[in-house]
GROMACS .gro file of C-alpha atoms in nm:
model
  502
    1UNK     CA    1  -1.887  -1.288  -1.570
    2UNK     CA    2  -2.107  -1.471  -1.329
    3UNK     CA    3  -2.369  -1.265  -1.144
    4UNK     CA    4  -2.500  -1.541  -0.920
    5UNK     CA    5  -2.430  -1.495  -0.550
    6UNK     CA    6  -2.156  -1.710  -0.407
    7UNK     CA    7  -2.247  -1.925  -0.111
    8UNK     CA    8  -2.013  -1.829   0.171
    9UNK     CA    9  -1.910  -2.068   0.444
   10UNK     CA   10  -1.928  -1.973   0.808
   11UNK     CA   11  -1.599  -1.892   0.989
   12UNK     CA   12  -1.624  -2.216   1.185
   13UNK     CA   13  -1.625  -2.421   0.864
   14UNK     CA   14  -1.317  -2.260   0.709
   15UNK     CA   15  -0.982  -2.372   0.848
   16UNK     CA   16  -0.668  -2.161   0.859
   17UNK     CA   17  -0.397  -2.228   0.601
   18UNK     CA   18  -0.028  -2.202   0.686
   19UNK     CA   19   0.259  -2.097   0.467
   20UNK     CA   20   0.505  -2.349   0.334
   21UNK     CA   21   0.754  -2.493   0.586
   22UNK     CA   22   1.027  -2.349   0.362
   23UNK     CA   23   0.884  -1.996   0.393
   24UNK     CA   24   1.140  -1.880   0.656
   25UNK     CA   25   1.423  -1.978   0.420
   26UNK     CA   26   1.264  -1.779   0.136
   27UNK     CA   27   1.226  -1.475   0.365
   28UNK     CA   28   1.581  -1.493   0.501
   29UNK     CA   29   1.746  -1.292   0.221
   30UNK     CA   30   1.491  -1.003   0.193
   31UNK     CA   31   1.467  -0.969   0.572
   32UNK     CA   32   1.846  -0.963   0.603
   33UNK     CA   33   1.871  -0.692   0.338
   34UNK     CA   34   1.601  -0.481   0.504
   35UNK     CA   35   1.764  -0.508   0.847
   36UNK     CA   36   2.104  -0.431   0.696
   37UNK     CA   37   1.975  -0.108   0.546
   38UNK     CA   38   1.817  -0.007   0.877
   39UNK     CA   39   2.136  -0.071   1.075
   40UNK     CA   40   2.366   0.080   0.814
   41UNK     CA   41   2.381   0.403   1.012
   42UNK     CA   42   2.547   0.218   1.300
   43UNK     CA   43   2.840   0.129   1.073
   44UNK     CA   44   2.903   0.483   0.945
   45UNK     CA   45   3.130   0.578   1.240
   46UNK     CA   46   3.368   0.305   1.122
   47UNK     CA   47   3.449   0.517   0.819
   48UNK     CA   48   3.555   0.809   1.038
   49UNK     CA   49   3.730   0.596   1.300
   50UNK     CA   50   3.977   0.458   1.042
   51UNK     CA   51   4.223   0.220   1.208
   52UNK     CA   52   4.073   0.249   1.556
   53UNK     CA   53   3.736   0.100   1.458
   54UNK     CA   54   3.438   0.070   1.688
   55UNK     CA   55   3.460  -0.061   2.044
   56UNK     CA   56   3.382  -0.428   2.088
   57UNK     CA   57   3.071  -0.367   2.300
   58UNK     CA   58   2.921  -0.150   2.022
   59UNK     CA   59   2.965  -0.434   1.775
   60UNK     CA   60   2.802  -0.671   2.022
   61UNK     CA   61   2.501  -0.438   2.057
   62UNK     CA   62   2.467  -0.388   1.683
   63UNK     CA   63   2.493  -0.758   1.602
   64UNK     CA   64   2.255  -0.844   1.886
   65UNK     CA   65   1.993  -0.601   1.753
   66UNK     CA   66   2.035  -0.735   1.399
   67UNK     CA   67   1.996  -1.097   1.507
   68UNK     CA   68   1.696  -1.012   1.724
   69UNK     CA   69   1.519  -0.830   1.441
   70UNK     CA   70   1.598  -1.113   1.201
   71UNK     CA   71   1.469  -1.377   1.442
   72UNK     CA   72   1.150  -1.177   1.500
   73UNK     CA   73   1.091  -1.142   1.126
   74UNK     CA   74   1.147  -1.512   1.059
   75UNK     CA   75   0.925  -1.602   1.354
   76UNK     CA   76   0.645  -1.386   1.214
   77UNK     CA   77   0.672  -1.557   0.874
   78UNK     CA   78   0.669  -1.901   1.035
   79UNK     CA   79   0.352  -1.823   1.233
   80UNK     CA   80   0.155  -1.655   0.952
   81UNK     CA   81  -0.174  -1.813   0.852
   82UNK     CA   82  -0.459  -1.700   0.627
   83UNK     CA   83  -0.806  -1.788   0.508
   84UNK     CA   84  -1.084  -1.648   0.290
   85UNK     CA   85  -1.413  -1.628   0.480
   86UNK     CA   86  -1.713  -1.393   0.496
   87UNK     CA   87  -1.611  -1.228   0.165
   88UNK     CA   88  -1.279  -1.114   0.307
   89UNK     CA   89  -0.919  -1.225   0.338
   90UNK     CA   90  -0.794  -1.273   0.693
   91UNK     CA   91  -0.422  -1.281   0.770
   92UNK     CA   92  -0.299  -1.369   1.118
   93UNK     CA   93   0.060  -1.377   1.245
   94UNK     CA   94   0.252  -1.382   1.572
   95UNK     CA   95   0.214  -1.578   1.895
   96UNK     CA   96   0.307  -1.347   2.182
   97UNK     CA   97   0.181  -1.038   1.997
   98UNK     CA   98  -0.086  -1.143   1.750
   99UNK     CA   99  -0.167  -0.930   1.447
  100UNK     CA  100  -0.483  -0.978   1.242
  101UNK     CA  101  -0.561  -0.808   0.911
  102UNK     CA  102  -0.896  -0.813   0.734
  103UNK     CA  103  -0.913  -0.725   0.362
  104UNK     CA  104  -1.251  -0.720   0.191
  105UNK     CA  105  -1.246  -0.901  -0.141
  106UNK     CA  106  -1.459  -0.629  -0.301
  107UNK     CA  107  -1.189  -0.371  -0.214
  108UNK     CA  108  -0.905  -0.559  -0.382
  109UNK     CA  109  -0.777  -0.361  -0.681
  110UNK     CA  110  -0.510  -0.599  -0.808
  111UNK     CA  111  -0.289  -0.886  -0.701
  112UNK     CA  112   0.079  -0.942  -0.761
  113UNK     CA  113   0.272  -1.270  -0.760
  114UNK     CA  114   0.649  -1.243  -0.714
  115UNK     CA  115   0.911  -1.516  -0.740
  116UNK     CA  116   1.255  -1.390  -0.634
  117UNK     CA  117   1.562  -1.597  -0.707
  118UNK     CA  118   1.573  -1.769  -0.366
  119UNK     CA  119   1.200  -1.844  -0.379
  120UNK     CA  120   1.244  -1.984  -0.730
  121UNK     CA  121   1.508  -2.226  -0.600
  122UNK     CA  122   1.269  -2.336  -0.323
  123UNK     CA  123   0.968  -2.361  -0.555
  124UNK     CA  124   0.774  -2.089  -0.373
  125UNK     CA  125   0.615  -1.753  -0.461
  126UNK     CA  126   0.504  -1.435  -0.283
  127UNK     CA  127   0.155  -1.287  -0.309
  128UNK     CA  128   0.073  -0.917  -0.263
  129UNK     CA  129  -0.289  -0.805  -0.232
  130UNK     CA  130  -0.342  -0.432  -0.293
  131UNK     CA  131  -0.642  -0.209  -0.230
  132UNK     CA  132  -0.697   0.162  -0.298
  133UNK     CA  133  -0.484   0.271  -0.002
  134UNK     CA  134  -0.209   0.389  -0.238
  135UNK     CA  135   0.078   0.270  -0.016
  136UNK     CA  136   0.239  -0.066   0.038
  137UNK     CA  137   0.054  -0.391  -0.022
  138UNK     CA  138  -0.219  -0.446   0.237
  139UNK     CA  139  -0.158  -0.819   0.239
  140UNK     CA  140   0.185  -0.974   0.179
  141UNK     CA  141   0.224  -1.351   0.206
  142UNK     CA  142   0.580  -1.483   0.169
  143UNK     CA  143   0.645  -1.847   0.095
  144UNK     CA  144   0.336  -1.990  -0.076
  145UNK     CA  145   0.327  -2.285  -0.310
  146UNK     CA  146   0.231  -2.174  -0.664
  147UNK     CA  147  -0.092  -2.377  -0.657
  148UNK     CA  148  -0.191  -2.222  -0.320
  149UNK     CA  149  -0.122  -1.873  -0.457
  150UNK     CA  150  -0.341  -1.930  -0.762
  151UNK     CA  151  -0.614  -2.080  -0.545
  152UNK     CA  152  -0.609  -1.772  -0.320
  153UNK     CA  153  -0.633  -1.532  -0.616
  154UNK     CA  154  -0.912  -1.739  -0.769
  155UNK     CA  155  -1.107  -1.738  -0.442
  156UNK     CA  156  -1.096  -1.358  -0.430
  157UNK     CA  157  -1.215  -1.338  -0.792
  158UNK     CA  158  -1.504  -1.577  -0.728
  159UNK     CA  159  -1.623  -1.375  -0.428
  160UNK     CA  160  -1.623  -1.060  -0.641
  161UNK     CA  161  -1.833  -1.241  -0.903
  162UNK     CA  162  -1.564  -1.220  -1.171
  163UNK     CA  163  -1.606  -1.571  -1.303
  164UNK     CA  164  -1.688  -1.914  -1.171
  165UNK     CA  165  -1.425  -2.129  -1.012
  166UNK     CA  166  -1.243  -2.361  -1.253
  167UNK     CA  167  -1.349  -2.713  -1.155
  168UNK     CA  168  -1.125  -3.011  -1.232
  169UNK     CA  169  -1.174  -3.106  -1.595
  170UNK     CA  170  -1.372  -2.792  -1.671
  171UNK     CA  171  -1.298  -2.595  -1.987
  172UNK     CA  172  -1.095  -2.282  -1.916
  173UNK     CA  173  -1.180  -1.971  -2.126
  174UNK     CA  174  -0.923  -1.891  -2.391
  175UNK     CA  175  -0.671  -1.619  -2.307
  176UNK     CA  176  -0.558  -1.360  -2.560
  177UNK     CA  177  -0.198  -1.247  -2.578
  178UNK     CA  178  -0.201  -0.870  -2.616
  179UNK     CA  179   0.172  -0.794  -2.614
  180UNK     CA  180   0.511  -0.964  -2.593
  181UNK     CA  181   0.862  -0.821  -2.562
  182UNK     CA  182   1.162  -0.957  -2.752
  183UNK     CA  183   1.520  -0.940  -2.629
  184UNK     CA  184   1.616  -0.679  -2.890
  185UNK     CA  185   1.319  -0.461  -2.798
  186UNK     CA  186   1.411  -0.474  -2.428
  187UNK     CA  187   1.769  -0.372  -2.505
  188UNK     CA  188   1.640  -0.072  -2.701
  189UNK     CA  189   1.400   0.011  -2.418
  190UNK     CA  190   1.682   0.006  -2.165
  191UNK     CA  191   1.921   0.202  -2.385
  192UNK     CA  192   1.666   0.483  -2.419
  193UNK     CA  193   1.570   0.494  -2.049
  194UNK     CA  194   1.867   0.635  -1.861
  195UNK     CA  195   1.742   0.686  -1.506
  196UNK     CA  196   1.903   0.790  -1.179
  197UNK     CA  197   1.963   0.430  -1.078
  198UNK     CA  198   2.161   0.362  -1.394
  199UNK     CA  199   2.376   0.671  -1.342
  200UNK     CA  200   2.443   0.564  -0.981
  201UNK     CA  201   2.562   0.221  -1.097
  202UNK     CA  202   2.787   0.375  -1.362
  203UNK     CA  203   2.932   0.622  -1.110
  204UNK     CA  204   3.020   0.331  -0.883
  205UNK     CA  205   3.187   0.155  -1.174
  206UNK     CA  206   3.377   0.473  -1.259
  207UNK     CA  207   3.514   0.479  -0.905
  208UNK     CA  208   3.660   0.132  -0.955
  209UNK     CA  209   3.794   0.234  -1.296
  210UNK     CA  210   3.971   0.534  -1.142
  211UNK     CA  211   4.142   0.306  -0.890
  212UNK     CA  212   4.267   0.090  -1.177
  213UNK     CA  213   4.370   0.403  -1.367
  214UNK     CA  214   4.596   0.526  -1.085
  215UNK     CA  215   4.757   0.184  -1.042
  216UNK     CA  216   4.809   0.074  -1.403
  217UNK     CA  217   4.741   0.342  -1.665
  218UNK     CA  218   4.893   0.647  -1.497
  219UNK     CA  219   5.252   0.513  -1.492
  220UNK     CA  220   5.218   0.416  -1.858
  221UNK     CA  221   5.086   0.763  -1.951
  222UNK     CA  222   5.377   0.932  -1.770
  223UNK     CA  223   5.624   0.721  -1.967
  224UNK     CA  224   5.460   0.809  -2.303
  225UNK     CA  225   5.356   1.165  -2.222
  226UNK     CA  226   5.526   1.321  -2.526
  227UNK     CA  227   5.318   1.114  -2.768
  228UNK     CA  228   4.996   1.172  -2.575
  229UNK     CA  229   5.053   1.549  -2.561
  230UNK     CA  230   5.070   1.580  -2.941
  231UNK     CA  231   4.821   1.821  -3.107
  232UNK     CA  232   4.476   1.669  -3.141
  233UNK     CA  233   4.534   1.388  -2.891
  234UNK     CA  234   4.349   1.574  -2.612
  235UNK     CA  235   4.031   1.600  -2.819
  236UNK     CA  236   4.062   1.237  -2.929
  237UNK     CA  237   4.101   1.120  -2.570
  238UNK     CA  238   3.802   1.327  -2.460
  239UNK     CA  239   3.588   1.184  -2.740
  240UNK     CA  240   3.693   0.826  -2.657
  241UNK     CA  241   3.617   0.881  -2.288
  242UNK     CA  242   3.274   1.028  -2.368
  243UNK     CA  243   3.185   0.741  -2.598
  244UNK     CA  244   3.303   0.487  -2.342
  245UNK     CA  245   3.090   0.649  -2.070
  246UNK     CA  246   2.785   0.661  -2.295
  247UNK     CA  247   2.834   0.297  -2.392
  248UNK     CA  248   2.858   0.206  -2.023
  249UNK     CA  249   2.530   0.385  -1.951
  250UNK     CA  250   2.355   0.203  -2.234
  251UNK     CA  251   2.499  -0.132  -2.128
  252UNK     CA  252   2.387  -0.101  -1.764
  253UNK     CA  253   2.043   0.033  -1.857
  254UNK     CA  254   1.987  -0.243  -2.111
  255UNK     CA  255   2.090  -0.509  -1.861
  256UNK     CA  256   1.845  -0.369  -1.603
  257UNK     CA  257   1.562  -0.378  -1.857
  258UNK     CA  258   1.636  -0.739  -1.949
  259UNK     CA  259   1.652  -0.844  -1.584
  260UNK     CA  260   1.316  -0.683  -1.512
  261UNK     CA  261   1.113  -0.765  -1.825
  262UNK     CA  262   1.271  -1.078  -1.971
  263UNK     CA  263   0.999  -1.296  -2.121
  264UNK     CA  264   0.736  -1.022  -2.076
  265UNK     CA  265   0.386  -1.124  -2.177
  266UNK     CA  266   0.055  -0.938  -2.141
  267UNK     CA  267  -0.255  -1.161  -2.141
  268UNK     CA  268  -0.626  -1.075  -2.142
  269UNK     CA  269  -0.831  -1.321  -1.934
  270UNK     CA  270  -1.163  -1.149  -1.999
  271UNK     CA  271  -1.214  -0.975  -1.666
  272UNK     CA  272  -0.846  -0.919  -1.583
  273UNK     CA  273  -0.518  -0.818  -1.743
  274UNK     CA  274  -0.220  -1.030  -1.643
  275UNK     CA  275   0.142  -0.930  -1.707
  276UNK     CA  276   0.431  -1.172  -1.645
  277UNK     CA  277   0.802  -1.102  -1.681
  278UNK     CA  278   1.143  -1.100  -1.517
  279UNK     CA  279   1.466  -1.297  -1.535
  280UNK     CA  280   1.593  -1.336  -1.178
  281UNK     CA  281   1.277  -1.217  -1.002
  282UNK     CA  282   0.965  -1.337  -1.181
  283UNK     CA  283   0.673  -1.094  -1.141
  284UNK     CA  284   0.308  -1.152  -1.226
  285UNK     CA  285   0.062  -0.863  -1.192
  286UNK     CA  286  -0.314  -0.914  -1.225
  287UNK     CA  287  -0.523  -0.598  -1.276
  288UNK     CA  288  -0.901  -0.582  -1.283
  289UNK     CA  289  -1.030  -0.433  -1.607
  290UNK     CA  290  -1.314  -0.258  -1.428
  291UNK     CA  291  -1.066  -0.077  -1.200
  292UNK     CA  292  -0.847   0.082  -1.469
  293UNK     CA  293  -0.856   0.456  -1.406
  294UNK     CA  294  -0.566   0.594  -1.610
  295UNK     CA  295  -0.357   0.487  -1.909
  296UNK     CA  296  -0.040   0.672  -2.013
  297UNK     CA  297   0.142   0.645  -2.347
  298UNK     CA  298   0.509   0.735  -2.302
  299UNK     CA  299   0.678   0.824  -2.632
  300UNK     CA  300   1.012   1.008  -2.601
  301UNK     CA  301   1.159   1.143  -2.923
  302UNK     CA  302   1.432   0.879  -2.948
  303UNK     CA  303   1.184   0.594  -2.898
  304UNK     CA  304   0.943   0.746  -3.150
  305UNK     CA  305   1.228   0.760  -3.399
  306UNK     CA  306   1.300   0.392  -3.336
  307UNK     CA  307   0.929   0.312  -3.381
  308UNK     CA  308   0.809   0.214  -3.033
  309UNK     CA  309   0.688   0.347  -2.699
  310UNK     CA  310   0.566   0.230  -2.358
  311UNK     CA  311   0.222   0.203  -2.197
  312UNK     CA  312   0.150   0.247  -1.825
  313UNK     CA  313  -0.177   0.126  -1.670
  314UNK     CA  314  -0.283   0.253  -1.330
  315UNK     CA  315  -0.573   0.158  -1.103
  316UNK     CA  316  -0.701   0.309  -0.781
  317UNK     CA  317  -0.451   0.096  -0.589
  318UNK     CA  318  -0.149   0.262  -0.747
  319UNK     CA  319   0.163   0.285  -0.530
  320UNK     CA  320   0.296   0.635  -0.489
  321UNK     CA  321   0.645   0.701  -0.620
  322UNK     CA  322   0.847   0.929  -0.844
  323UNK     CA  323   0.949   0.675  -1.103
  324UNK     CA  324   0.701   0.540  -1.349
  325UNK     CA  325   0.790   0.188  -1.252
  326UNK     CA  326   0.682   0.263  -0.894
  327UNK     CA  327   0.356   0.433  -0.989
  328UNK     CA  328   0.220   0.196  -1.250
  329UNK     CA  329   0.106  -0.151  -1.149
  330UNK     CA  330   0.116  -0.267  -1.511
  331UNK     CA  331   0.386  -0.143  -1.747
  332UNK     CA  332   0.413  -0.262  -2.107
  333UNK     CA  333   0.775  -0.174  -2.192
  334UNK     CA  334   0.785  -0.211  -2.571
  335UNK     CA  335   0.484  -0.136  -2.793
  336UNK     CA  336   0.532  -0.068  -3.167
  337UNK     CA  337   0.395   0.270  -3.268
  338UNK     CA  338   0.161   0.111  -3.524
  339UNK     CA  339  -0.001  -0.108  -3.252
  340UNK     CA  340  -0.044   0.164  -2.991
  341UNK     CA  341  -0.402   0.266  -3.086
  342UNK     CA  342  -0.509  -0.099  -3.090
  343UNK     CA  343  -0.356  -0.175  -2.751
  344UNK     CA  344  -0.489   0.148  -2.604
  345UNK     CA  345  -0.845   0.050  -2.696
  346UNK     CA  346  -0.791  -0.281  -2.517
  347UNK     CA  347  -0.747  -0.082  -2.198
  348UNK     CA  348  -1.000   0.193  -2.280
  349UNK     CA  349  -1.271   0.063  -2.515
  350UNK     CA  350  -1.455   0.398  -2.505
  351UNK     CA  351  -1.169   0.579  -2.679
  352UNK     CA  352  -1.288   0.730  -3.011
  353UNK     CA  353  -1.117   0.645  -3.338
  354UNK     CA  354  -1.007   1.003  -3.401
  355UNK     CA  355  -0.885   1.245  -3.135
  356UNK     CA  356  -0.960   1.608  -3.233
  357UNK     CA  357  -0.733   1.767  -2.972
  358UNK     CA  358  -0.783   2.126  -2.864
  359UNK     CA  359  -0.451   2.311  -2.852
  360UNK     CA  360  -0.307   2.513  -2.570
  361UNK     CA  361  -0.394   2.880  -2.533
  362UNK     CA  362  -0.192   3.108  -2.769
  363UNK     CA  363  -0.067   3.317  -2.477
  364UNK     CA  364   0.084   3.005  -2.322
  365UNK     CA  365   0.354   3.021  -2.591
  366UNK     CA  366   0.459   3.368  -2.476
  367UNK     CA  367   0.475   3.242  -2.119
  368UNK     CA  368   0.691   2.945  -2.226
  369UNK     CA  369   0.927   3.178  -2.418
  370UNK     CA  370   0.972   3.406  -2.118
  371UNK     CA  371   1.056   3.103  -1.905
  372UNK     CA  372   1.304   2.977  -2.168
  373UNK     CA  373   1.479   3.316  -2.185
  374UNK     CA  374   1.503   3.334  -1.806
  375UNK     CA  375   1.652   2.987  -1.781
  376UNK     CA  376   1.905   3.056  -2.057
  377UNK     CA  377   2.020   3.381  -1.893
  378UNK     CA  378   2.060   3.213  -1.554
  379UNK     CA  379   2.290   2.954  -1.712
  380UNK     CA  380   2.480   3.160  -1.971
  381UNK     CA  381   2.551   3.476  -1.769
  382UNK     CA  382   2.747   3.305  -1.487
  383UNK     CA  383   2.926   3.085  -1.742
  384UNK     CA  384   3.041   3.394  -1.937
  385UNK     CA  385   3.151   3.570  -1.619
  386UNK     CA  386   3.368   3.286  -1.490
  387UNK     CA  387   3.485   3.118  -1.814
  388UNK     CA  388   3.512   3.410  -2.055
  389UNK     CA  389   3.496   3.325  -2.424
  390UNK     CA  390   3.438   2.955  -2.363
  391UNK     CA  391   3.147   3.038  -2.131
  392UNK     CA  392   2.989   3.257  -2.398
  393UNK     CA  393   2.914   2.939  -2.592
  394UNK     CA  394   2.637   2.880  -2.337
  395UNK     CA  395   2.436   3.160  -2.501
  396UNK     CA  396   2.362   2.914  -2.780
  397UNK     CA  397   2.123   2.760  -2.527
  398UNK     CA  398   1.886   3.056  -2.580
  399UNK     CA  399   1.772   2.978  -2.939
  400UNK     CA  400   1.759   2.606  -2.853
  401UNK     CA  401   1.532   2.679  -2.555
  402UNK     CA  402   1.306   2.905  -2.764
  403UNK     CA  403   1.285   2.641  -3.037
  404UNK     CA  404   1.203   2.369  -2.782
  405UNK     CA  405   0.938   2.587  -2.614
  406UNK     CA  406   0.758   2.632  -2.948
  407UNK     CA  407   0.765   2.259  -3.020
  408UNK     CA  408   0.628   2.172  -2.675
  409UNK     CA  409   0.348   2.427  -2.709
  410UNK     CA  410   0.268   2.318  -3.065
  411UNK     CA  411   0.209   1.952  -2.975
  412UNK     CA  412   0.010   2.004  -2.654
  413UNK     CA  413  -0.360   1.918  -2.664
  414UNK     CA  414  -0.658   1.802  -2.465
  415UNK     CA  415  -0.996   1.643  -2.532
  416UNK     CA  416  -1.301   1.577  -2.315
  417UNK     CA  417  -1.555   1.310  -2.416
  418UNK     CA  418  -1.858   1.177  -2.232
  419UNK     CA  419  -1.648   0.925  -2.038
  420UNK     CA  420  -1.282   1.021  -2.086
  421UNK     CA  421  -1.030   1.302  -2.054
  422UNK     CA  422  -0.734   1.278  -2.294
  423UNK     CA  423  -0.428   1.500  -2.242
  424UNK     CA  424  -0.119   1.516  -2.468
  425UNK     CA  425   0.191   1.696  -2.345
  426UNK     CA  426   0.540   1.764  -2.477
  427UNK     CA  427   0.732   1.697  -2.795
  428UNK     CA  428   1.070   1.575  -2.675
  429UNK     CA  429   0.905   1.359  -2.406
  430UNK     CA  430   0.553   1.310  -2.540
  431UNK     CA  431   0.305   1.165  -2.290
  432UNK     CA  432  -0.059   1.100  -2.374
  433UNK     CA  433  -0.277   1.040  -2.068
  434UNK     CA  434  -0.628   0.892  -2.079
  435UNK     CA  435  -0.832   0.934  -1.759
  436UNK     CA  436  -1.171   0.785  -1.680
  437UNK     CA  437  -1.402   1.069  -1.579
  438UNK     CA  438  -1.582   0.839  -1.337
  439UNK     CA  439  -1.253   0.796  -1.145
  440UNK     CA  440  -1.182   1.167  -1.101
  441UNK     CA  441  -1.144   1.258  -0.733
  442UNK     CA  442  -1.108   1.636  -0.764
  443UNK     CA  443  -1.051   1.912  -1.018
  444UNK     CA  444  -0.860   2.232  -0.942
  445UNK     CA  445  -0.800   2.547  -1.147
  446UNK     CA  446  -0.478   2.736  -1.075
  447UNK     CA  447  -0.339   3.068  -1.194
  448UNK     CA  448   0.015   3.186  -1.120
  449UNK     CA  449   0.133   3.548  -1.117
  450UNK     CA  450   0.253   3.536  -1.479
  451UNK     CA  451  -0.061   3.353  -1.591
  452UNK     CA  452  -0.282   3.609  -1.416
  453UNK     CA  453  -0.132   3.884  -1.631
  454UNK     CA  454  -0.222   3.694  -1.949
  455UNK     CA  455  -0.566   3.580  -1.833
  456UNK     CA  456  -0.486   3.210  -1.860
  457UNK     CA  457  -0.463   2.921  -1.616
  458UNK     CA  458  -0.431   2.546  -1.598
  459UNK     CA  459  -0.655   2.270  -1.467
  460UNK     CA  460  -0.527   1.983  -1.253
  461UNK     CA  461  -0.722   1.655  -1.243
  462UNK     CA  462  -0.661   1.430  -0.942
  463UNK     CA  463  -0.732   1.058  -0.934
  464UNK     CA  464  -0.638   0.811  -0.663
  465UNK     CA  465  -0.258   0.820  -0.633
  466UNK     CA  466  -0.189   1.031  -0.943
  467UNK     CA  467  -0.282   1.348  -1.130
  468UNK     CA  468  -0.264   1.508  -1.474
  469UNK     CA  469  -0.248   1.876  -1.575
  470UNK     CA  470  -0.426   2.008  -1.882
  471UNK     CA  471  -0.247   2.255  -2.114
  472UNK     CA  472  -0.305   2.622  -2.043
  473UNK     CA  473  -0.655   2.749  -2.121
  474UNK     CA  474  -0.843   3.074  -2.068
  475UNK     CA  475  -0.921   3.147  -1.704
  476UNK     CA  476  -1.297   3.150  -1.762
  477UNK     CA  477  -1.278   2.814  -1.936
  478UNK     CA  478  -1.060   2.673  -1.657
  479UNK     CA  479  -1.322   2.768  -1.399
  480UNK     CA  480  -1.598   2.616  -1.613
  481UNK     CA  481  -1.410   2.285  -1.643
  482UNK     CA  482  -1.423   2.239  -1.265
  483UNK     CA  483  -1.793   2.154  -1.287
  484UNK     CA  484  -1.781   1.983  -1.627
  485UNK     CA  485  -1.499   1.728  -1.590
  486UNK     CA  486  -1.621   1.502  -1.306
  487UNK     CA  487  -1.867   1.249  -1.445
  488UNK     CA  488  -2.219   1.281  -1.314
  489UNK     CA  489  -2.321   0.992  -1.095
  490UNK     CA  490  -2.673   0.863  -1.063
  491UNK     CA  491  -2.824   1.026  -0.757
  492UNK     CA  492  -3.040   0.826  -0.526
  493UNK     CA  493  -3.394   0.936  -0.452
  494UNK     CA  494  -3.413   1.113  -0.114
  495UNK     CA  495  -3.571   0.916   0.164
  496UNK     CA  496  -3.905   1.048   0.296
  497UNK     CA  497  -3.873   1.238   0.618
  498UNK     CA  498  -3.971   1.037   0.923
  499UNK     CA  499  -4.283   1.162   1.103
  500UNK     CA  500  -4.256   1.234   1.468
  501UNK     CA  501  -4.520   1.075   1.692
  502UNK     CA  502  -4.800   1.313   1.789
   0.00000   0.00000   0.00000
């Protein structure tokens, strides 16, 4: 990494750069989708109006608003210009109402290069520049040529002193491939990651299947009802339907994983980590090594049985969201279990070879058992009341909950080193989180009513855009960890007090 200062040009010497002339065409589809979602509420009365529909003047207003918003968005893209000057990125757009954004190069956490399907057809890419704001990208340039996008990213890296600019004919440092994902691994990853989005897609498909069922299969079933009503056929039909639904879930989830991570490749450039992948929308994420603040190993039981897991890397510029894919800038979908320690040390070199975890407090097991019993009673008692003997089967949930509570408590652990905090949680959904102590924003000790009776508590560690909770510990130890966990920073010598004139 070069430490020599970079000679910066004056603003008068740096000219503004425009987006590609084809940028409005590349932005047409995403802008249309965004405006369609915003104006979707105007079309909801059509569902209740049935045959009458909406009045003509309402349609004229709605379509006029949609076209106006679309024209304004395309006009903004067509008038956008940018330049890198005075160690910052300037983005300017608009003519009647001008908007200027200034992003300091030193504040940039990571950059992202996207190539949706339409942009791929036009030979263009999108560039997102993110800082530690934790929200949307601070700078979003749609419709750049690939060489202009790489030149912009390289200019920001040179200003930050993360390597000299690659001159024509100069020798480029070798890049190391840290991880790759095969098609079979992505299918397994998708089949073991059934999220809300997958269930929504399958529910929509089930709606179409029910329409076909009423039109085609129902008349056939009425004609052959005697054969279908034979003993054992009801259970066979239920089993076939369950297997078909499960296969549909796996198929949709696997397809989503392939579309998102096809051709995934993680490369180490020395100062940065670059991940590239995607089938229809190509996505390239560049993360600064020095800005990595948290690494998470996600190992559910089914994936551990199949011999792989996933790794999430977060920096201070993480985007807030509930799903892991929204929170992590860099997600390695498929990592063999045998290679996980090696890859983890690529992200966190300070990680020790052995991790002597400290277990959760013994009284935390009693607390988990009480919670398991309460949950089982809340489910089984109403089921028994309304369903009788069949509902009593729900009481089998009680020993399963107690067994699961013991396993979760048994495999919890935490470890504090000079530079890191390592937390392991869960058995069925095991997650191992490694946090840089220098990135800790705040530490809080909490004690609920049930925990207060047992004299235990838990510690929450907050970093920019995320947090992790340690397993239950004694209350005195939890209070002591508040002062221990944040890494001590070098304090500056106090300035001498200024003397007042006599």
